[in-house]
Coordinates of C-alpha atoms and ligand atoms in Angstrom, one line a residue:
X1 CA 8.7 12.6 -32.1
X2 CA 9.0 13.1 -28.4
X3 CA 12.1 11.9 -26.7
X4 CA 11.9 9.4 -23.9
X5 CA 9.0 9.2 -21.4
X6 CA 7.0 12.4 -21.6
X7 CA 6.6 13.6 -18.1
X8 CA 4.2 16.5 -17.9
X9 CA 4.9 18.5 -14.9
X10 CA 2.3 19.2 -12.3
X11 CA 0.2 22.1 -13.4
X12 CA -0.1 23.4 -9.8
X13 CA 3.7 24.0 -9.7
X14 CA 3.3 26.3 -12.7
X15 CA 0.6 28.2 -10.8
X16 CA 2.7 28.3 -7.6
X17 CA 5.6 29.7 -9.6
X18 CA 3.4 32.5 -11.0
X19 CA 2.2 33.4 -7.5
X20 CA 5.8 33.4 -6.2
X21 CA 7.0 35.7 -8.9
X22 CA 4.1 38.1 -8.3
X23 CA 4.5 38.2 -4.5
X24 CA 8.2 38.9 -4.9
X25 CA 7.4 41.8 -7.3
X26 CA 4.9 43.3 -4.8
X27 CA 7.6 43.3 -2.1
X28 CA 9.9 45.5 -4.2
X29 CA 10.7 49.1 -3.2
X30 CA 8.7 52.0 -4.7
X31 CA 10.9 52.8 -7.7
X32 CA 10.3 49.3 -8.9
X33 CA 6.6 49.4 -7.9
X34 CA 5.6 49.4 -11.6
X35 CA 6.4 45.7 -11.6
X36 CA 3.6 44.9 -9.2
X37 CA 0.8 43.2 -10.9
X38 CA -2.9 43.8 -10.2
X39 CA -5.1 41.0 -9.0
X40 CA -7.0 41.0 -12.3
X41 CA -3.7 40.8 -14.2
X42 CA -2.5 38.0 -11.9
X43 CA -5.7 35.9 -12.6
X44 CA -5.3 36.6 -16.3
X45 CA -1.7 35.4 -16.2
X46 CA -2.7 32.3 -14.2
X47 CA -5.4 31.5 -16.8
X48 CA -2.8 31.9 -19.6
X49 CA -0.4 29.5 -17.8
X50 CA -3.2 27.0 -17.4
X51 CA -4.2 27.3 -21.0
X52 CA -0.6 26.9 -22.2
X53 CA -0.3 23.8 -20.1
X54 CA -3.5 22.2 -21.5
X55 CA -2.3 23.1 -25.0
X56 CA 1.0 21.4 -24.3
X57 CA -0.8 18.3 -23.2
X58 CA -3.0 18.3 -26.3
X59 CA 0.1 18.7 -28.5
X60 CA 1.7 15.8 -26.7
X61 CA -1.5 13.7 -27.1
X62 CA -1.3 14.4 -30.9
X63 CA 2.4 13.6 -31.1
X64 CA 1.9 10.3 -29.4
X65 CA -0.9 9.2 -31.7
X66 CA 0.6 8.4 -35.1
X67 CA -2.8 8.3 -36.9
X68 CA -2.0 11.0 -39.4
X69 CA 1.2 9.5 -40.8
X70 CA 1.2 9.6 -44.6
X71 CA 3.8 7.7 -46.5
X72 CA 6.3 10.1 -48.2
X73 CA 9.8 9.6 -49.6
X74 CA 11.4 11.5 -46.6
X75 CA 9.4 9.3 -44.2
X76 CA 10.7 6.2 -46.0
X77 CA 14.3 7.6 -45.6
X78 CA 13.6 8.1 -41.8
X79 CA 12.3 4.6 -41.5
X80 CA 15.4 3.1 -43.3
X81 CA 17.8 5.1 -41.1
X82 CA 15.8 4.2 -37.9
X83 CA 15.9 0.5 -38.9
X84 CA 19.7 0.8 -39.3
X85 CA 20.0 2.1 -35.7
X86 CA 17.4 -0.2 -34.2
X87 CA 17.5 -3.4 -36.3
X88 CA 15.0 -6.2 -36.1
X89 CA 15.7 -8.4 -33.1
X90 CA 14.6 -11.4 -35.3
X91 CA 17.2 -10.6 -37.9
X92 CA 19.9 -10.0 -35.3
X93 CA 19.0 -13.1 -33.3
X94 CA 22.4 -14.8 -33.7
X95 CA 24.3 -11.7 -32.6
X96 CA 22.0 -11.3 -29.6
X97 CA 22.6 -14.9 -28.6
X98 CA 26.4 -14.4 -29.0
X99 CA 26.3 -11.4 -26.7
X100 CA 24.5 -13.4 -24.0
X101 CA 26.9 -16.3 -24.0
X102 CA 28.0 -17.3 -20.5
X103 CA 25.4 -15.0 -19.0
X104 CA 22.0 -15.6 -17.3
X105 CA 19.2 -14.2 -19.5
X106 CA 16.4 -12.6 -17.5
X107 CA 13.3 -11.6 -19.4
X108 CA 11.1 -8.5 -18.8
X109 CA 7.9 -8.2 -20.8
X110 CA 5.5 -5.3 -21.0
X111 CA 1.9 -6.3 -21.6
X112 CA -0.3 -4.0 -23.8
X113 CA 1.1 -3.7 -27.3
X114 CA 3.8 -6.2 -26.6
X115 CA 2.1 -9.5 -25.6
X116 CA -1.4 -8.4 -26.7
X117 CA -2.4 -6.3 -29.6
X118 CA -3.7 -2.7 -28.9
X119 CA -7.5 -2.7 -29.0
X120 CA -10.2 -0.1 -28.4
X121 CA -11.5 -1.5 -25.2
X122 CA -8.8 -1.9 -22.5
X123 CA -10.9 -4.6 -20.8
X124 CA -10.7 -6.8 -23.9
X125 CA -7.0 -6.7 -24.5
X126 CA -6.7 -10.5 -24.4
X127 CA -3.5 -12.4 -25.0
X128 CA -3.7 -15.2 -27.5
X129 CA -3.4 -18.9 -26.3
X130 CA -0.3 -19.3 -28.5
X131 CA 1.3 -16.3 -26.8
X132 CA 0.5 -17.7 -23.4
X133 CA 1.9 -21.1 -24.3
X134 CA 5.1 -19.3 -25.6
X135 CA 5.5 -17.2 -22.4
X136 CA 4.9 -20.3 -20.2
X137 CA 7.8 -22.1 -22.1
X138 CA 9.9 -19.0 -21.8
X139 CA 9.5 -18.9 -18.0
X140 CA 10.7 -22.5 -17.9
X141 CA 14.0 -21.4 -19.6
X142 CA 14.6 -18.0 -18.0
X143 CA 13.3 -16.0 -15.0
X144 CA 10.5 -13.9 -16.5
X145 CA 8.6 -10.8 -15.3
X146 CA 5.6 -8.9 -16.7
X147 CA 6.1 -5.2 -16.2
X148 CA 2.9 -3.2 -16.9
X149 CA 1.1 0.1 -16.3
X150 CA -2.0 -1.9 -15.4
X151 CA -3.1 -3.0 -12.0
X152 CA -1.2 -6.2 -11.1
X153 CA -4.4 -8.3 -10.5
X154 CA -5.8 -7.2 -13.9
X155 CA -2.7 -8.0 -15.8
X156 CA -2.5 -11.4 -14.0
X157 CA -6.1 -12.1 -15.1
X158 CA -5.0 -11.6 -18.7
X159 CA -1.7 -13.5 -18.6
X160 CA -2.9 -16.3 -16.2
X161 CA 0.6 -17.7 -15.5
X162 CA 1.5 -18.2 -11.8
X163 CA 5.1 -18.9 -12.5
X164 CA 6.0 -15.3 -13.5
X165 CA 7.0 -12.2 -11.5
X166 CA 4.5 -9.4 -11.9
X167 CA 5.2 -5.6 -11.6
X168 CA 1.9 -3.8 -12.0
X169 CA 1.1 0.0 -11.8
X170 CA 4.3 0.9 -13.7
X171 CA 6.4 -1.2 -11.3
X172 CA 4.8 0.2 -8.1
X173 CA 3.3 -3.2 -7.2
X174 CA 5.8 -6.1 -7.5
X175 CA 5.1 -9.7 -6.6
X176 CA 7.1 -12.9 -6.9
X177 CA 5.7 -16.0 -8.5
X178 CA 3.2 -18.0 -6.6
X179 CA 4.8 -21.1 -7.9
X180 CA 8.2 -21.1 -6.4
X181 CA 11.2 -22.7 -8.0
X182 CA 13.2 -25.3 -5.9
X183 CA 15.9 -22.7 -5.3
X184 CA 13.6 -20.0 -3.8
X185 CA 11.0 -22.2 -2.1
X186 CA 12.1 -21.3 1.4
X187 CA 12.3 -17.5 0.8
X188 CA 9.8 -15.1 2.2
X189 CA 7.0 -14.3 -0.4
X190 CA 8.1 -11.0 -2.1
X191 CA 5.6 -8.1 -2.3
X192 CA 6.9 -4.6 -2.8
X193 CA 4.6 -1.6 -3.0
X194 CA 6.6 1.6 -2.7
X195 CA 3.5 3.9 -3.2
X196 CA 1.1 2.3 -0.8
X197 CA 0.5 5.6 1.1
X198 CA -1.0 7.0 -2.1
X199 CA -3.8 4.4 -2.3
X200 CA -6.6 6.6 -0.8
X201 CA -5.5 9.6 -2.9
X202 CA -5.6 7.5 -6.1
X203 CA -9.0 6.2 -5.2
X204 CA -10.3 9.7 -4.7
X205 CA -8.8 11.0 -7.9
X206 CA -10.2 8.0 -9.8
X207 CA -13.7 8.8 -8.6
X208 CA -13.3 12.5 -9.5
X209 CA -11.9 11.8 -12.9
X210 CA -14.8 9.4 -13.7
X211 CA -17.2 12.1 -12.7
X212 CA -15.5 15.0 -14.4
X213 CA -14.9 13.2 -17.7
X214 CA -18.3 11.6 -18.1
X215 CA -19.5 14.4 -20.3
X216 CA -16.8 13.6 -22.9
X217 CA -18.0 10.8 -25.2
X218 CA -15.5 7.9 -25.5
X219 CA -13.4 8.9 -22.5
X220 CA -12.6 6.0 -20.2
X221 CA -11.0 6.1 -16.8
X222 CA -9.3 2.9 -15.5
X223 CA -8.2 2.4 -11.9
X224 CA -4.8 0.8 -11.9
X225 CA -4.5 0.7 -8.1
X226 CA -1.4 2.9 -7.7
X227 CA -2.1 5.0 -10.8
X228 CA -5.1 5.9 -13.0
X229 CA -5.4 5.9 -16.8
X230 CA -7.6 8.2 -18.7
X231 CA -8.1 6.7 -22.2
X232 CA -8.7 8.9 -25.2
X233 CA -8.5 6.3 -28.0
X234 CA -12.3 6.5 -28.5
X235 CA -12.6 10.3 -28.0
X236 CA -13.0 12.5 -31.1
X237 CA -9.8 14.5 -31.6
X238 CA -11.8 17.7 -31.6
X239 CA -12.6 17.0 -27.9
X240 CA -9.1 16.1 -26.7
X241 CA -8.6 19.7 -25.5
X242 CA -11.8 19.5 -23.5
X243 CA -10.6 16.2 -21.9
X244 CA -7.2 17.6 -21.1
X245 CA -8.9 20.6 -19.4
X246 CA -11.1 18.2 -17.4
X247 CA -8.1 16.2 -16.2
X248 CA -6.2 19.3 -15.4
X249 CA -9.0 20.7 -13.3
X250 CA -8.9 17.6 -11.1
X251 CA -5.1 17.3 -11.0
X252 CA -4.4 20.9 -10.0
X253 CA -5.6 20.0 -6.5
X254 CA -3.1 17.1 -6.2
X255 CA 0.5 18.3 -6.4
X256 CA 1.7 14.9 -5.3
X257 CA 0.5 13.4 -8.5
X258 CA 2.0 13.7 -11.9
X259 CA 0.9 13.0 -15.5
X260 CA 2.7 10.9 -18.0
X261 CA 1.5 9.7 -21.4
X262 CA 1.2 6.3 -23.1
X263 CA -0.5 5.2 -26.3
X264 CA -3.7 7.3 -26.4
X265 CA -3.8 7.4 -22.6
X266 CA -3.0 10.0 -19.9
X267 CA -1.5 8.2 -16.9
X268 CA -1.8 9.8 -13.5
X269 CA 0.7 8.5 -10.8
X270 CA 2.4 9.5 -7.6
X271 CA 5.5 11.8 -7.9
X272 CA 7.7 9.2 -6.2
X273 CA 10.9 8.4 -8.0
X274 CA 9.8 5.0 -9.1
X275 CA 9.2 3.7 -12.6
X276 CA 9.6 0.6 -14.8
X277 CA 13.4 1.1 -14.9
X278 CA 13.5 1.1 -11.1
X279 CA 11.3 -2.0 -11.0
X280 CA 13.7 -3.8 -13.4
X281 CA 16.6 -3.1 -11.1
X282 CA 14.6 -4.1 -8.0
X283 CA 13.7 -7.4 -9.7
X284 CA 17.3 -8.1 -10.7
X285 CA 18.3 -7.5 -7.1
X286 CA 15.6 -9.8 -5.8
X287 CA 16.7 -12.5 -8.2
X288 CA 20.2 -12.2 -6.8
X289 CA 21.8 -10.4 -9.8
X290 CA 22.4 -7.0 -8.2
X291 CA 26.1 -6.7 -8.8
X292 CA 26.6 -9.5 -11.3
X293 CA 28.4 -9.0 -14.5
X294 CA 27.1 -12.4 -15.8
X295 CA 23.4 -11.4 -16.1
X296 CA 21.8 -10.5 -19.4
X297 CA 18.4 -8.7 -19.0
X298 CA 16.2 -8.4 -22.0
X299 CA 13.3 -5.9 -21.8
X300 CA 10.6 -5.8 -24.5
X301 CA 8.1 -3.0 -24.5
X302 CA 6.2 -0.6 -26.9
X303 CA 5.4 2.4 -24.8
X304 CA 7.0 5.6 -23.5
X305 CA 7.0 4.3 -20.0
X306 CA 9.1 1.4 -21.1
X307 CA 11.9 3.9 -22.1
X308 CA 12.8 4.1 -18.3
X309 CA 13.7 0.4 -18.4
X310 CA 15.5 0.7 -21.8
X311 CA 17.6 3.6 -20.4
X312 CA 18.6 1.6 -17.3
X313 CA 19.9 -1.3 -19.5
X314 CA 21.8 1.1 -21.7
X315 CA 23.3 2.9 -18.7
X316 CA 24.3 -0.4 -17.0
X317 CA 25.7 -1.7 -20.3
X318 CA 23.9 -4.9 -19.6
X319 CA 21.5 -6.8 -21.9
X320 CA 19.3 -4.6 -24.1
X321 CA 15.9 -3.2 -24.8
X322 CA 13.7 -4.1 -27.7
X323 CA 11.1 -1.5 -28.8
X324 CA 7.9 -2.9 -30.3
X325 CA 6.9 -0.4 -33.0
X326 CA 6.1 -0.1 -36.7
X327 CA 7.1 3.5 -36.8
X328 CA 10.5 5.2 -36.1
X329 CA 10.5 6.6 -32.5
X330 CA 13.2 8.1 -30.4
X331 CA 14.2 5.3 -28.1
X332 CA 17.0 4.0 -25.8
X333 CA 16.2 0.4 -27.0
X334 CA 18.8 -1.3 -29.1
X335 CA 16.6 -3.4 -31.3
X336 CA 13.0 -3.4 -32.6
X337 CA 10.1 -5.7 -33.4
X338 CA 7.1 -4.6 -35.3
X339 CA 4.2 -6.0 -33.4
X340 CA 3.2 -8.7 -30.8
X341 CA 3.3 -11.5 -33.5
X342 CA 7.0 -10.7 -34.0
X343 CA 7.5 -10.7 -30.2
X344 CA 6.1 -14.2 -30.1
X345 CA 8.4 -15.4 -32.9
X346 CA 11.4 -13.9 -31.0
X347 CA 10.4 -15.5 -27.7
X348 CA 9.9 -18.9 -29.5
X349 CA 13.4 -18.7 -31.0
X350 CA 14.8 -18.0 -27.6
X351 CA 13.1 -21.0 -26.1
X352 CA 14.2 -23.2 -29.0
X353 CA 17.8 -22.0 -28.7
X354 CA 17.8 -22.7 -24.9
X355 CA 16.3 -26.1 -25.3
X356 CA 18.9 -27.1 -27.9
X357 CA 21.7 -25.7 -25.7
X358 CA 20.4 -27.8 -22.7
X359 CA 20.2 -30.9 -24.9
X360 CA 23.8 -30.3 -26.1
X361 CA 24.9 -29.9 -22.5
X362 CA 23.2 -33.1 -21.4
X363 CA 25.0 -35.1 -24.2
X364 CA 28.4 -33.9 -22.9
Ligands
LIG401 O1 2.6 -0.9 -19.5 P1 1.5 -1.4 -20.3 O2 1.1 -2.9 -20.0 O3 1.7 -1.3 -21.8 O4 0.2 -0.5 -20.0 C1 0.0 0.8 -20.5 C2 -1.4 1.0 -20.6 O5 -2.0 -0.1 -21.3 C3 -3.4 -0.2 -21.5 O6 -3.8 0.8 -22.4 C4 -3.3 0.5 -23.7 O7 -3.8 -0.7 -24.2 C5 -5.3 -0.6 -24.4 C6 -5.7 -2.0 -24.9 O8 -5.1 -2.4 -26.0 C7 -5.7 0.5 -25.4 O9 -7.1 0.6 -25.6 C8 -5.1 1.8 -24.9 O10 -5.3 2.9 -25.9 C9 -3.6 1.7 -24.6 O11 -3.1 2.9 -24.1 C10 -4.1 0.0 -20.2 O12 -5.5 0.0 -20.4 C11 -3.6 1.2 -19.5 O13 -4.2 1.3 -18.2 C12 -2.1 1.2 -19.3 O14 -1.7 2.4 -18.6

């Protein structure tokens, strides 16, 4: 399985590289003239590079779509060994609480596949009422942020909780809660959008992608404000290569955009060095925990893009990541939960533990 977040490099850079090599060869002195490549050959080479690139995308699309997994004894072994290295956060609850003693827990939650189950239609990925109630209680106990690939407004419409921090567009659109706590009531309202200069480009690419992919049945393009998603969950696997080719044909004109991959989705975003991990650090800083050793961030997510946040926590040696997955995956998360139902159970236990701790304190 692919390692951390699968960044697919800009196809244009591959083309540029091919051109650079050819031009340098043509400048060589006569004895080495045989290296010079004819225009026809150059075009052929460029076509091969482009085809290789599209094939790599399709391989990656297949690798990230565990629909063909058959249960075999070796798979069962892999699962057992993975569970050993990434035990269930529910089973390890007491140990997790022990590790957080004396520290401020801060919660970071991905949305799709973490708080809501994965469904075919991205516009119908609703969160259950029970989950919303749980997250509301959680936010009363700990500072809580939603960190999503989606457009911030859209994820807010699903979650509907004004007391949370929201980081939309993979962390490129961060906003503090509308309901301010007593301690931060006087602060300036926080809005951070490090990719705002890309807005017109993203709009343009969105429109082009809608147009270019409309001949592929099942393809769906979603405008996530600072990034765009091209969904292939409902596209017949035989047509994934065609879809990848269509996306490539649009992206090759935009070297300032890059492609990453999520669960049956190609995600197009600015090349700026900003991701969910950077958003996590930014939020910790905004909350006043930049250089604190007594903070305990917990990040729960299911996707490759969440790996950036898991990695930051691992590198900082603070708190931990929890990967939501039924299947073994290479991850920097420390623990696992199988699906959103288990996420809700884990969050409930955190709330219950905190409420009991507060009651015990008030009796002292
Ligand atoms: O960071 P996230 O909140 O996990 O957002 C990542 C993508 O989530 C959404 O797509 C995923 O969920 C859909 C609904 O369940 C599903 O149909 C799709 O196959 C998944 O990839 C969202 O629609 C995308 O825009 C986000 O990039």
